[in-house]
mmCIF file of N, CA, C and O in Angstrom:
data_model
loop_
_atom_site.group_PDB
_atom_site.id
_atom_site.type_symbol
_atom_site.label_atom_id
_atom_site.label_comp_id
_atom_site.label_asym_id
_atom_site.label_seq_id
_atom_site.Cartn_x
_atom_site.Cartn_y
_atom_site.Cartn_z
ATOM 1 N N MET A 29 103.131 104.862 153.562
ATOM 2 C CA MET A 29 102.748 104.333 152.262
ATOM 3 C C MET A 29 101.998 105.381 151.457
ATOM 4 O O MET A 29 102.204 105.502 150.269
ATOM 5 N N ALA A 30 101.131 106.122 152.121
ATOM 6 C CA ALA A 30 100.374 107.161 151.432
ATOM 7 C C ALA A 30 101.308 108.256 150.931
ATOM 8 O O ALA A 30 101.069 108.855 149.878
ATOM 9 N N PHE A 31 102.379 108.508 151.678
ATOM 10 C CA PHE A 31 103.344 109.511 151.255
ATOM 11 C C PHE A 31 103.998 109.110 149.942
ATOM 12 O O PHE A 31 104.194 109.922 149.047
ATOM 13 N N LEU A 32 104.323 107.831 149.801
ATOM 14 C CA LEU A 32 104.952 107.353 148.568
ATOM 15 C C LEU A 32 103.993 107.445 147.392
ATOM 16 O O LEU A 32 104.393 107.769 146.285
ATOM 17 N N LEU A 33 102.734 107.142 147.620
ATOM 18 C CA LEU A 33 101.759 107.203 146.550
ATOM 19 C C LEU A 33 101.513 108.634 146.087
ATOM 20 O O LEU A 33 101.235 108.875 144.919
ATOM 21 N N ASN A 34 101.612 109.581 146.987
ATOM 22 C CA ASN A 34 101.372 110.977 146.624
ATOM 23 C C ASN A 34 102.502 111.564 145.800
ATOM 24 O O ASN A 34 102.301 112.512 145.059
ATOM 25 N N ASN A 35 103.687 111.021 145.900
ATOM 26 C CA ASN A 35 104.845 111.594 145.209
ATOM 27 C C ASN A 35 105.275 110.787 143.985
ATOM 28 O O ASN A 35 106.350 110.994 143.460
ATOM 29 N N THR A 36 104.482 109.878 143.521
ATOM 30 C CA THR A 36 104.857 109.092 142.345
ATOM 31 C C THR A 36 104.651 109.899 141.077
ATOM 32 O O THR A 36 104.005 110.942 141.074
ATOM 33 N N ALA A 37 105.198 109.366 140.005
ATOM 34 C CA ALA A 37 105.072 110.049 138.715
ATOM 35 C C ALA A 37 103.628 110.069 138.245
ATOM 36 O O ALA A 37 103.202 110.998 137.563
ATOM 37 N N LEU A 38 102.861 109.050 138.628
ATOM 38 C CA LEU A 38 101.461 109.014 138.211
ATOM 39 C C LEU A 38 100.655 110.142 138.824
ATOM 40 O O LEU A 38 99.748 110.674 138.202
ATOM 41 N N SER A 39 100.988 110.493 140.058
ATOM 42 C CA SER A 39 100.238 111.570 140.688
ATOM 43 C C SER A 39 100.537 112.908 140.022
ATOM 44 O O SER A 39 99.712 113.811 140.049
ATOM 45 N N LYS A 40 101.710 113.020 139.418
ATOM 46 C CA LYS A 40 102.072 114.266 138.740
ATOM 47 C C LYS A 40 101.391 114.399 137.388
ATOM 48 O O LYS A 40 101.338 115.469 136.811
ATOM 49 N N LEU A 41 100.885 113.271 136.871
ATOM 50 C CA LEU A 41 100.227 113.301 135.572
ATOM 51 C C LEU A 41 98.737 113.630 135.667
ATOM 52 O O LEU A 41 98.068 113.707 134.659
ATOM 53 N N ARG A 42 98.235 113.783 136.855
ATOM 54 C CA ARG A 42 96.824 114.126 136.999
ATOM 55 C C ARG A 42 96.536 115.460 136.338
ATOM 56 O O ARG A 42 97.353 116.373 136.327
ATOM 57 N N LEU A 43 95.356 115.573 135.807
ATOM 58 C CA LEU A 43 94.965 116.817 135.153
ATOM 59 C C LEU A 43 94.597 117.859 136.195
ATOM 60 O O LEU A 43 93.771 117.613 137.072
ATOM 61 N N ASN A 44 95.211 119.004 136.078
ATOM 62 C CA ASN A 44 94.873 120.123 136.946
ATOM 63 C C ASN A 44 93.999 121.082 136.164
ATOM 64 O O ASN A 44 94.372 121.508 135.072
ATOM 65 N N PRO A 45 92.837 121.419 136.688
ATOM 66 C CA PRO A 45 91.987 122.350 135.948
ATOM 67 C C PRO A 45 92.650 123.726 135.865
ATOM 68 O O PRO A 45 93.044 124.292 136.875
ATOM 69 N N GLN A 46 92.819 124.209 134.647
ATOM 70 C CA GLN A 46 93.452 125.509 134.448
ATOM 71 C C GLN A 46 92.446 126.447 133.812
ATOM 72 O O GLN A 46 91.718 126.064 132.905
ATOM 73 N N THR A 47 92.467 127.666 134.260
ATOM 74 C CA THR A 47 91.493 128.632 133.755
ATOM 75 C C THR A 47 92.096 129.581 132.739
ATOM 76 O O THR A 47 91.414 130.473 132.261
ATOM 77 N N ASP A 48 93.349 129.392 132.381
ATOM 78 C CA ASP A 48 93.983 130.282 131.419
ATOM 79 C C ASP A 48 93.302 130.118 130.055
ATOM 80 O O ASP A 48 93.200 129.026 129.520
ATOM 81 N N GLU A 49 92.834 131.207 129.492
ATOM 82 C CA GLU A 49 92.068 131.163 128.240
ATOM 83 C C GLU A 49 92.927 130.710 127.060
ATOM 84 O O GLU A 49 92.454 130.003 126.180
ATOM 85 N N SER A 50 94.197 131.086 127.017
ATOM 86 C CA SER A 50 95.049 130.695 125.895
ATOM 87 C C SER A 50 95.284 129.188 125.871
ATOM 88 O O SER A 50 95.351 128.578 124.811
ATOM 89 N N LEU A 51 95.406 128.571 127.049
ATOM 90 C CA LEU A 51 95.574 127.128 127.094
ATOM 91 C C LEU A 51 94.313 126.413 126.630
ATOM 92 O O LEU A 51 94.383 125.394 125.953
ATOM 93 N N MET A 52 93.170 126.937 126.985
ATOM 94 C CA MET A 52 91.914 126.320 126.575
ATOM 95 C C MET A 52 91.745 126.411 125.061
ATOM 96 O O MET A 52 91.264 125.487 124.430
ATOM 97 N N LEU A 53 92.161 127.521 124.459
ATOM 98 C CA LEU A 53 92.037 127.660 123.015
ATOM 99 C C LEU A 53 92.951 126.685 122.286
ATOM 100 O O LEU A 53 92.553 126.087 121.292
ATOM 101 N N SER A 54 94.186 126.519 122.783
ATOM 102 C CA SER A 54 95.110 125.614 122.105
ATOM 103 C C SER A 54 94.676 124.161 122.272
ATOM 104 O O SER A 54 94.900 123.341 121.407
ATOM 105 N N ARG A 55 94.049 123.829 123.394
ATOM 106 C CA ARG A 55 93.564 122.473 123.600
ATOM 107 C C ARG A 55 92.438 122.124 122.645
ATOM 108 O O ARG A 55 92.275 121.000 122.241
ATOM 109 N N ARG A 56 91.641 123.085 122.306
ATOM 110 C CA ARG A 56 90.514 122.830 121.423
ATOM 111 C C ARG A 56 90.965 122.649 119.977
ATOM 112 O O ARG A 56 90.188 122.255 119.135
ATOM 113 N N GLY A 57 92.205 122.959 119.675
ATOM 114 C CA GLY A 57 92.725 122.743 118.340
ATOM 115 C C GLY A 57 92.371 123.842 117.359
ATOM 116 O O GLY A 57 92.263 123.587 116.169
ATOM 117 N N ILE A 58 92.172 125.052 117.828
ATOM 118 C CA ILE A 58 91.892 126.164 116.926
ATOM 119 C C ILE A 58 93.151 126.455 116.127
ATOM 120 O O ILE A 58 94.244 126.579 116.671
ATOM 121 N N HIS A 59 93.009 126.547 114.822
ATOM 122 C CA HIS A 59 94.156 126.724 113.943
ATOM 123 C C HIS A 59 94.692 128.144 114.020
ATOM 124 O O HIS A 59 93.940 129.108 113.962
ATOM 125 N N ILE A 60 96.007 128.231 114.125
ATOM 126 C CA ILE A 60 96.684 129.524 114.117
ATOM 127 C C ILE A 60 97.594 129.535 112.903
ATOM 128 O O ILE A 60 98.324 128.579 112.648
ATOM 129 N N GLU A 61 97.562 130.582 112.120
ATOM 130 C CA GLU A 61 98.379 130.676 110.912
ATOM 131 C C GLU A 61 99.856 130.630 111.264
ATOM 132 O O GLU A 61 100.301 131.304 112.180
ATOM 133 N N PRO A 62 100.654 129.817 110.545
ATOM 134 C CA PRO A 62 102.097 129.789 110.803
ATOM 135 C C PRO A 62 102.751 131.095 110.366
ATOM 136 O O PRO A 62 102.301 131.750 109.423
ATOM 137 N N GLY A 63 103.824 131.415 111.042
ATOM 138 C CA GLY A 63 104.551 132.633 110.722
ATOM 139 C C GLY A 63 105.441 132.445 109.500
ATOM 140 O O GLY A 63 105.436 131.401 108.845
ATOM 141 N N ALA A 64 106.229 133.454 109.192
ATOM 142 C CA ALA A 64 107.094 133.419 108.012
ATOM 143 C C ALA A 64 108.159 132.328 108.134
ATOM 144 O O ALA A 64 108.468 131.633 107.165
ATOM 145 N N ARG A 65 108.723 132.164 109.332
ATOM 146 C CA ARG A 65 109.764 131.153 109.528
ATOM 147 C C ARG A 65 109.203 129.751 109.353
ATOM 148 O O ARG A 65 109.822 128.891 108.717
ATOM 149 N N GLU A 66 108.016 129.503 109.916
ATOM 150 C CA GLU A 66 107.401 128.183 109.777
ATOM 151 C C GLU A 66 107.058 127.887 108.326
ATOM 152 O O GLU A 66 107.243 126.767 107.838
ATOM 153 N N LYS A 67 106.583 128.885 107.613
ATOM 154 C CA LYS A 67 106.262 128.698 106.197
ATOM 155 C C LYS A 67 107.521 128.384 105.394
ATOM 156 O O LYS A 67 107.508 127.547 104.493
ATOM 157 N N ALA A 68 108.624 129.059 105.730
ATOM 158 C CA ALA A 68 109.885 128.799 105.032
ATOM 159 C C ALA A 68 110.390 127.387 105.318
ATOM 160 O O ALA A 68 110.927 126.717 104.437
ATOM 161 N N LEU A 69 110.196 126.930 106.553
ATOM 162 C CA LEU A 69 110.633 125.578 106.894
ATOM 163 C C LEU A 69 109.765 124.513 106.231
ATOM 164 O O LEU A 69 110.240 123.418 105.909
ATOM 165 N N LEU A 70 108.494 124.808 106.013
ATOM 166 C CA LEU A 70 107.585 123.845 105.397
ATOM 167 C C LEU A 70 107.623 123.866 103.876
ATOM 168 O O LEU A 70 107.096 122.967 103.234
ATOM 169 N N ALA A 71 108.271 124.850 103.301
ATOM 170 C CA ALA A 71 108.331 124.955 101.839
ATOM 171 C C ALA A 71 109.210 123.841 101.266
ATOM 172 O O ALA A 71 110.126 123.339 101.917
ATOM 173 N N ALA A 72 108.907 123.447 100.033
ATOM 174 C CA ALA A 72 109.684 122.396 99.369
ATOM 175 C C ALA A 72 111.082 122.906 99.056
ATOM 176 O O ALA A 72 111.256 124.005 98.529
ATOM 177 N N ASP A 73 112.082 122.086 99.367
ATOM 178 C CA ASP A 73 113.472 122.459 99.122
ATOM 179 C C ASP A 73 113.968 121.683 97.904
ATOM 180 O O ASP A 73 114.017 120.456 97.919
ATOM 181 N N PRO A 74 114.358 122.383 96.821
ATOM 182 C CA PRO A 74 114.782 121.678 95.613
ATOM 183 C C PRO A 74 116.059 120.853 95.796
ATOM 184 O O PRO A 74 116.266 119.857 95.098
ATOM 185 N N SER A 75 116.910 121.210 96.737
ATOM 186 C CA SER A 75 118.139 120.451 96.937
ATOM 187 C C SER A 75 117.871 119.086 97.575
ATOM 188 O O SER A 75 118.676 118.170 97.460
ATOM 189 N N LEU A 76 116.716 118.922 98.230
ATOM 190 C CA LEU A 76 116.371 117.647 98.845
ATOM 191 C C LEU A 76 115.536 116.758 97.934
ATOM 192 O O LEU A 76 115.148 115.667 98.309
ATOM 193 N N LYS A 77 115.260 117.221 96.744
ATOM 194 C CA LYS A 77 114.384 116.509 95.821
ATOM 195 C C LYS A 77 114.931 115.117 95.477
ATOM 196 O O LYS A 77 114.184 114.156 95.377
ATOM 197 N N ARG A 78 116.252 114.986 95.312
ATOM 198 C CA ARG A 78 116.821 113.698 94.901
ATOM 199 C C ARG A 78 116.802 112.671 96.022
ATOM 200 O O ARG A 78 116.963 111.490 95.775
ATOM 201 N N PHE A 79 116.592 113.091 97.277
ATOM 202 C CA PHE A 79 116.536 112.157 98.391
ATOM 203 C C PHE A 79 115.120 111.684 98.674
ATOM 204 O O PHE A 79 114.909 110.834 99.519
ATOM 205 N N LYS A 80 114.156 112.234 97.998
ATOM 206 C CA LYS A 80 112.764 111.883 98.223
ATOM 207 C C LYS A 80 112.496 110.493 97.654
ATOM 208 O O LYS A 80 112.875 110.174 96.533
ATOM 209 N N SER A 81 111.848 109.654 98.450
ATOM 210 C CA SER A 81 111.563 108.300 97.972
ATOM 211 C C SER A 81 110.389 108.336 97.003
ATOM 212 O O SER A 81 109.461 109.125 97.145
ATOM 213 N N HIS A 82 110.462 107.483 96.023
ATOM 214 C CA HIS A 82 109.416 107.427 95.014
ATOM 215 C C HIS A 82 108.523 106.232 95.301
ATOM 216 O O HIS A 82 108.986 105.181 95.752
ATOM 217 N N LYS A 83 107.245 106.383 95.023
ATOM 218 C CA LYS A 83 106.285 105.344 95.355
ATOM 219 C C LYS A 83 106.604 104.033 94.650
ATOM 220 O O LYS A 83 106.507 102.960 95.242
ATOM 221 N N GLN A 84 106.994 104.103 93.389
ATOM 222 C CA GLN A 84 107.258 102.883 92.629
ATOM 223 C C GLN A 84 108.447 102.125 93.204
ATOM 224 O O GLN A 84 108.400 100.897 93.339
ATOM 225 N N SER A 85 109.518 102.828 93.552
ATOM 226 C CA SER A 85 110.690 102.135 94.085
ATOM 227 C C SER A 85 110.406 101.564 95.468
ATOM 228 O O SER A 85 110.881 100.478 95.807
ATOM 229 N N VAL A 86 109.615 102.264 96.265
ATOM 230 C CA VAL A 86 109.252 101.757 97.589
ATOM 231 C C VAL A 86 108.381 100.519 97.449
ATOM 232 O O VAL A 86 108.559 99.522 98.153
ATOM 233 N N ARG A 87 107.456 100.549 96.514
ATOM 234 C CA ARG A 87 106.578 99.404 96.275
ATOM 235 C C ARG A 87 107.388 98.196 95.813
ATOM 236 O O ARG A 87 107.167 97.071 96.253
ATOM 237 N N THR A 88 108.357 98.432 94.931
ATOM 238 C CA THR A 88 109.209 97.343 94.447
ATOM 239 C C THR A 88 110.041 96.760 95.583
ATOM 240 O O THR A 88 110.177 95.534 95.698
ATOM 241 N N LEU A 89 110.592 97.616 96.412
ATOM 242 C CA LEU A 89 111.401 97.161 97.536
ATOM 243 C C LEU A 89 110.565 96.355 98.520
ATOM 244 O O LEU A 89 111.019 95.324 99.040
ATOM 245 N N LYS A 90 109.334 96.773 98.760
ATOM 246 C CA LYS A 90 108.450 96.013 99.643
ATOM 247 C C LYS A 90 108.142 94.648 99.046
ATOM 248 O O LYS A 90 108.120 93.638 99.757
ATOM 249 N N ARG A 91 107.918 94.602 97.753
ATOM 250 C CA ARG A 91 107.616 93.334 97.095
ATOM 251 C C ARG A 91 108.817 92.391 97.167
ATOM 252 O O ARG A 91 108.648 91.195 97.416
ATOM 253 N N VAL A 92 110.024 92.917 96.967
ATOM 254 C CA VAL A 92 111.233 92.089 97.072
ATOM 255 C C VAL A 92 111.364 91.542 98.492
ATOM 256 O O VAL A 92 111.675 90.357 98.686
ATOM 257 N N GLY A 93 111.104 92.366 99.476
ATOM 258 C CA GLY A 93 111.145 91.906 100.867
ATOM 259 C C GLY A 93 110.119 90.829 101.144
ATOM 260 O O GLY A 93 110.408 89.847 101.839
ATOM 261 N N ASP A 94 108.917 90.994 100.594
ATOM 262 C CA ASP A 94 107.877 89.977 100.780
ATOM 263 C C ASP A 94 108.276 88.652 100.136
ATOM 264 O O ASP A 94 108.091 87.577 100.713
ATOM 265 N N VAL A 95 108.835 88.726 98.934
ATOM 266 C CA VAL A 95 109.254 87.507 98.234
ATOM 267 C C VAL A 95 110.365 86.816 99.005
ATOM 268 O O VAL A 95 110.361 85.587 99.165
ATOM 269 N N LEU A 96 111.339 87.577 99.507
ATOM 270 C CA LEU A 96 112.427 86.982 100.277
ATOM 271 C C LEU A 96 111.904 86.324 101.552
ATOM 272 O O LEU A 96 112.381 85.248 101.939
ATOM 273 N N THR A 97 110.938 86.946 102.188
ATOM 274 C CA THR A 97 110.345 86.363 103.394
ATOM 275 C C THR A 97 109.680 85.034 103.074
ATOM 276 O O THR A 97 109.854 84.046 103.799
ATOM 277 N N ILE A 98 108.933 84.994 101.975
ATOM 278 C CA ILE A 98 108.253 83.763 101.575
ATOM 279 C C ILE A 98 109.268 82.670 101.247
ATOM 280 O O ILE A 98 109.100 81.504 101.621
ATOM 281 N N VAL A 99 110.348 83.036 100.560
ATOM 282 C CA VAL A 99 111.383 82.064 100.203
ATOM 283 C C VAL A 99 112.042 81.491 101.460
ATOM 284 O O VAL A 99 112.265 80.276 101.560
ATOM 285 N N VAL A 100 112.339 82.338 102.422
ATOM 286 C CA VAL A 100 112.990 81.870 103.653
ATOM 287 C C VAL A 100 112.058 80.946 104.428
ATOM 288 O O VAL A 100 112.480 79.893 104.923
ATOM 289 N N VAL A 101 110.790 81.316 104.542
ATOM 290 C CA VAL A 101 109.832 80.475 105.266
ATOM 291 C C VAL A 101 109.663 79.135 104.552
ATOM 292 O O VAL A 101 109.620 78.079 105.192
ATOM 293 N N ALA A 102 109.575 79.160 103.221
ATOM 294 C CA ALA A 102 109.443 77.909 102.464
ATOM 295 C C ALA A 102 110.680 77.039 102.646
ATOM 296 O O ALA A 102 110.572 75.808 102.793
ATOM 297 N N GLY A 103 111.858 77.645 102.646
ATOM 298 C CA GLY A 103 113.092 76.889 102.863
ATOM 299 C C GLY A 103 113.132 76.247 104.237
ATOM 300 O O GLY A 103 113.543 75.090 104.380
ATOM 301 N N CYS A 104 112.681 76.965 105.245
ATOM 302 C CA CYS A 104 112.645 76.405 106.600
ATOM 303 C C CYS A 104 111.661 75.244 106.678
ATOM 304 O O CYS A 104 111.955 74.209 107.286
ATOM 305 N N CYS A 105 110.502 75.398 106.077
ATOM 306 C CA CYS A 105 109.515 74.310 106.062
ATOM 307 C C CYS A 105 110.072 73.080 105.340
ATOM 308 O O CYS A 105 109.870 71.947 105.787
ATOM 309 N N TYR A 106 110.762 73.310 104.240
ATOM 310 C CA TYR A 106 111.347 72.193 103.486
ATOM 311 C C TYR A 106 112.397 71.472 104.324
ATOM 312 O O TYR A 106 112.461 70.236 104.341
ATOM 313 N N GLU A 107 113.239 72.238 105.017
ATOM 314 C CA GLU A 107 114.264 71.624 105.869
ATOM 315 C C GLU A 107 113.632 70.785 106.968
ATOM 316 O O GLU A 107 114.087 69.680 107.260
ATOM 317 N N ILE A 108 112.569 71.283 107.580
ATOM 318 C CA ILE A 108 111.876 70.528 108.628
ATOM 319 C C ILE A 108 111.295 69.249 108.044
ATOM 320 O O ILE A 108 111.395 68.169 108.635
ATOM 321 N N TYR A 109 110.698 69.351 106.863
ATOM 322 C CA TYR A 109 110.123 68.179 106.206
ATOM 323 C C TYR A 109 111.198 67.138 105.882
ATOM 324 O O TYR A 109 111.023 65.942 106.137
ATOM 325 N N VAL A 110 112.330 67.579 105.324
ATOM 326 C CA VAL A 110 113.409 66.653 104.957
ATOM 327 C C VAL A 110 113.960 65.954 106.189
ATOM 328 O O VAL A 110 114.189 64.735 106.186
ATOM 329 N N ARG A 111 114.156 66.693 107.270
ATOM 330 C CA ARG A 111 114.676 66.074 108.493
ATOM 331 C C ARG A 111 113.683 65.058 109.061
ATOM 332 O O ARG A 111 114.079 64.003 109.554
ATOM 333 N N ALA A 112 112.390 65.377 108.980
ATOM 334 C CA ALA A 112 111.383 64.436 109.478
ATOM 335 C C ALA A 112 111.368 63.171 108.636
ATOM 336 O O ALA A 112 111.276 62.047 109.171
ATOM 337 N N VAL A 113 111.468 63.306 107.317
ATOM 338 C CA VAL A 113 111.477 62.135 106.429
ATOM 339 C C VAL A 113 112.731 61.306 106.664
ATOM 340 O O VAL A 113 112.661 60.063 106.728
ATOM 341 N N MET A 114 113.876 61.952 106.797
ATOM 342 C CA MET A 114 115.131 61.225 107.025
ATOM 343 C C MET A 114 115.077 60.481 108.368
ATOM 344 O O MET A 114 115.542 59.335 108.464
ATOM 345 N N ARG A 115 114.514 61.100 109.386
ATOM 346 C CA ARG A 115 114.415 60.454 110.684
ATOM 347 C C ARG A 115 113.491 59.237 110.600
ATOM 348 O O ARG A 115 113.777 58.196 111.173
ATOM 349 N N GLU A 116 112.390 59.393 109.870
ATOM 350 C CA GLU A 116 111.450 58.286 109.707
ATOM 351 C C GLU A 116 112.107 57.124 108.947
ATOM 352 O O GLU A 116 111.932 55.956 109.310
ATOM 353 N N GLU A 117 112.854 57.433 107.891
ATOM 354 C CA GLU A 117 113.551 56.391 107.134
ATOM 355 C C GLU A 117 114.596 55.694 107.996
ATOM 356 O O GLU A 117 114.748 54.469 107.939
ATOM 357 N N ALA A 118 115.319 56.461 108.805
ATOM 358 C CA ALA A 118 116.323 55.869 109.693
ATOM 359 C C ALA A 118 115.649 54.985 110.726
ATOM 360 O O ALA A 118 116.173 53.907 111.078
ATOM 361 N N ARG A 119 114.498 55.377 111.224
ATOM 362 C CA ARG A 119 113.771 54.583 112.200
ATOM 363 C C ARG A 119 113.291 53.266 111.580
ATOM 364 O O ARG A 119 113.421 52.195 112.182
ATOM 365 N N LYS A 120 112.769 53.354 110.338
ATOM 366 C CA LYS A 120 112.314 52.148 109.646
ATOM 367 C C LYS A 120 113.486 51.202 109.340
ATOM 368 O O LYS A 120 113.375 49.985 109.461
ATOM 369 N N GLN A 121 114.598 51.789 108.961
ATOM 370 C CA GLN A 121 115.789 50.982 108.652
ATOM 371 C C GLN A 121 116.322 50.318 109.921
ATOM 372 O O GLN A 121 116.770 49.158 109.886
ATOM 373 N N ALA A 122 116.256 51.018 111.039
ATOM 374 C CA ALA A 122 116.718 50.435 112.303
ATOM 375 C C ALA A 122 115.799 49.314 112.742
ATOM 376 O O ALA A 122 116.265 48.297 113.277
ATOM 377 N N GLU A 123 114.496 49.436 112.519
ATOM 378 C CA GLU A 123 113.554 48.371 112.860
ATOM 379 C C GLU A 123 113.757 47.150 111.956
ATOM 380 O O GLU A 123 113.660 46.009 112.409
ATOM 381 N N GLY A 124 114.040 47.394 110.672
ATOM 382 C CA GLY A 124 114.240 46.284 109.737
ATOM 383 C C GLY A 124 115.497 45.496 110.003
ATOM 384 O O GLY A 124 115.555 44.276 109.826
ATOM 385 N N SER A 125 116.545 46.145 110.414
ATOM 386 C CA SER A 125 117.808 45.458 110.669
ATOM 387 C C SER A 125 117.828 44.800 112.040
ATOM 388 O O SER A 125 118.604 43.893 112.275
ATOM 389 N N ALA A 126 116.970 45.238 112.948
ATOM 390 C CA ALA A 126 116.968 44.661 114.297
ATOM 391 C C ALA A 126 116.076 43.504 114.423
ATOM 392 O O ALA A 126 115.647 42.685 113.921
#
C-alpha cells in the first residue's frame, strides 16, 4: 500500500527545494524586458481591428440576453400558474358534479 502511495500523481506534485538562482528569480516575479519578437507579437495589428469587440455592442448583447432570460422565466412561471389554476378549477368542478 505504501508503494502505491509513493508513486501517485500527488507525490510527484510535492515541492522540491531547488537552489538554482535563475529559478528563484523567476518565482519571485522579477520583470524581464520582452525581446523584439515578443514586442512584435504584442503590438496592435491593424488587420484585426474590425474583429475587436466594442464595449457598447457587448453591453447591448448582454442586456438582450438578460431580457430574454427574464421573459423565459416569466413565461415558465405563468405556465405553472395557469396549470395550477386549471387543475384547481377541474377539482372544484369534479366536486360539484359528484
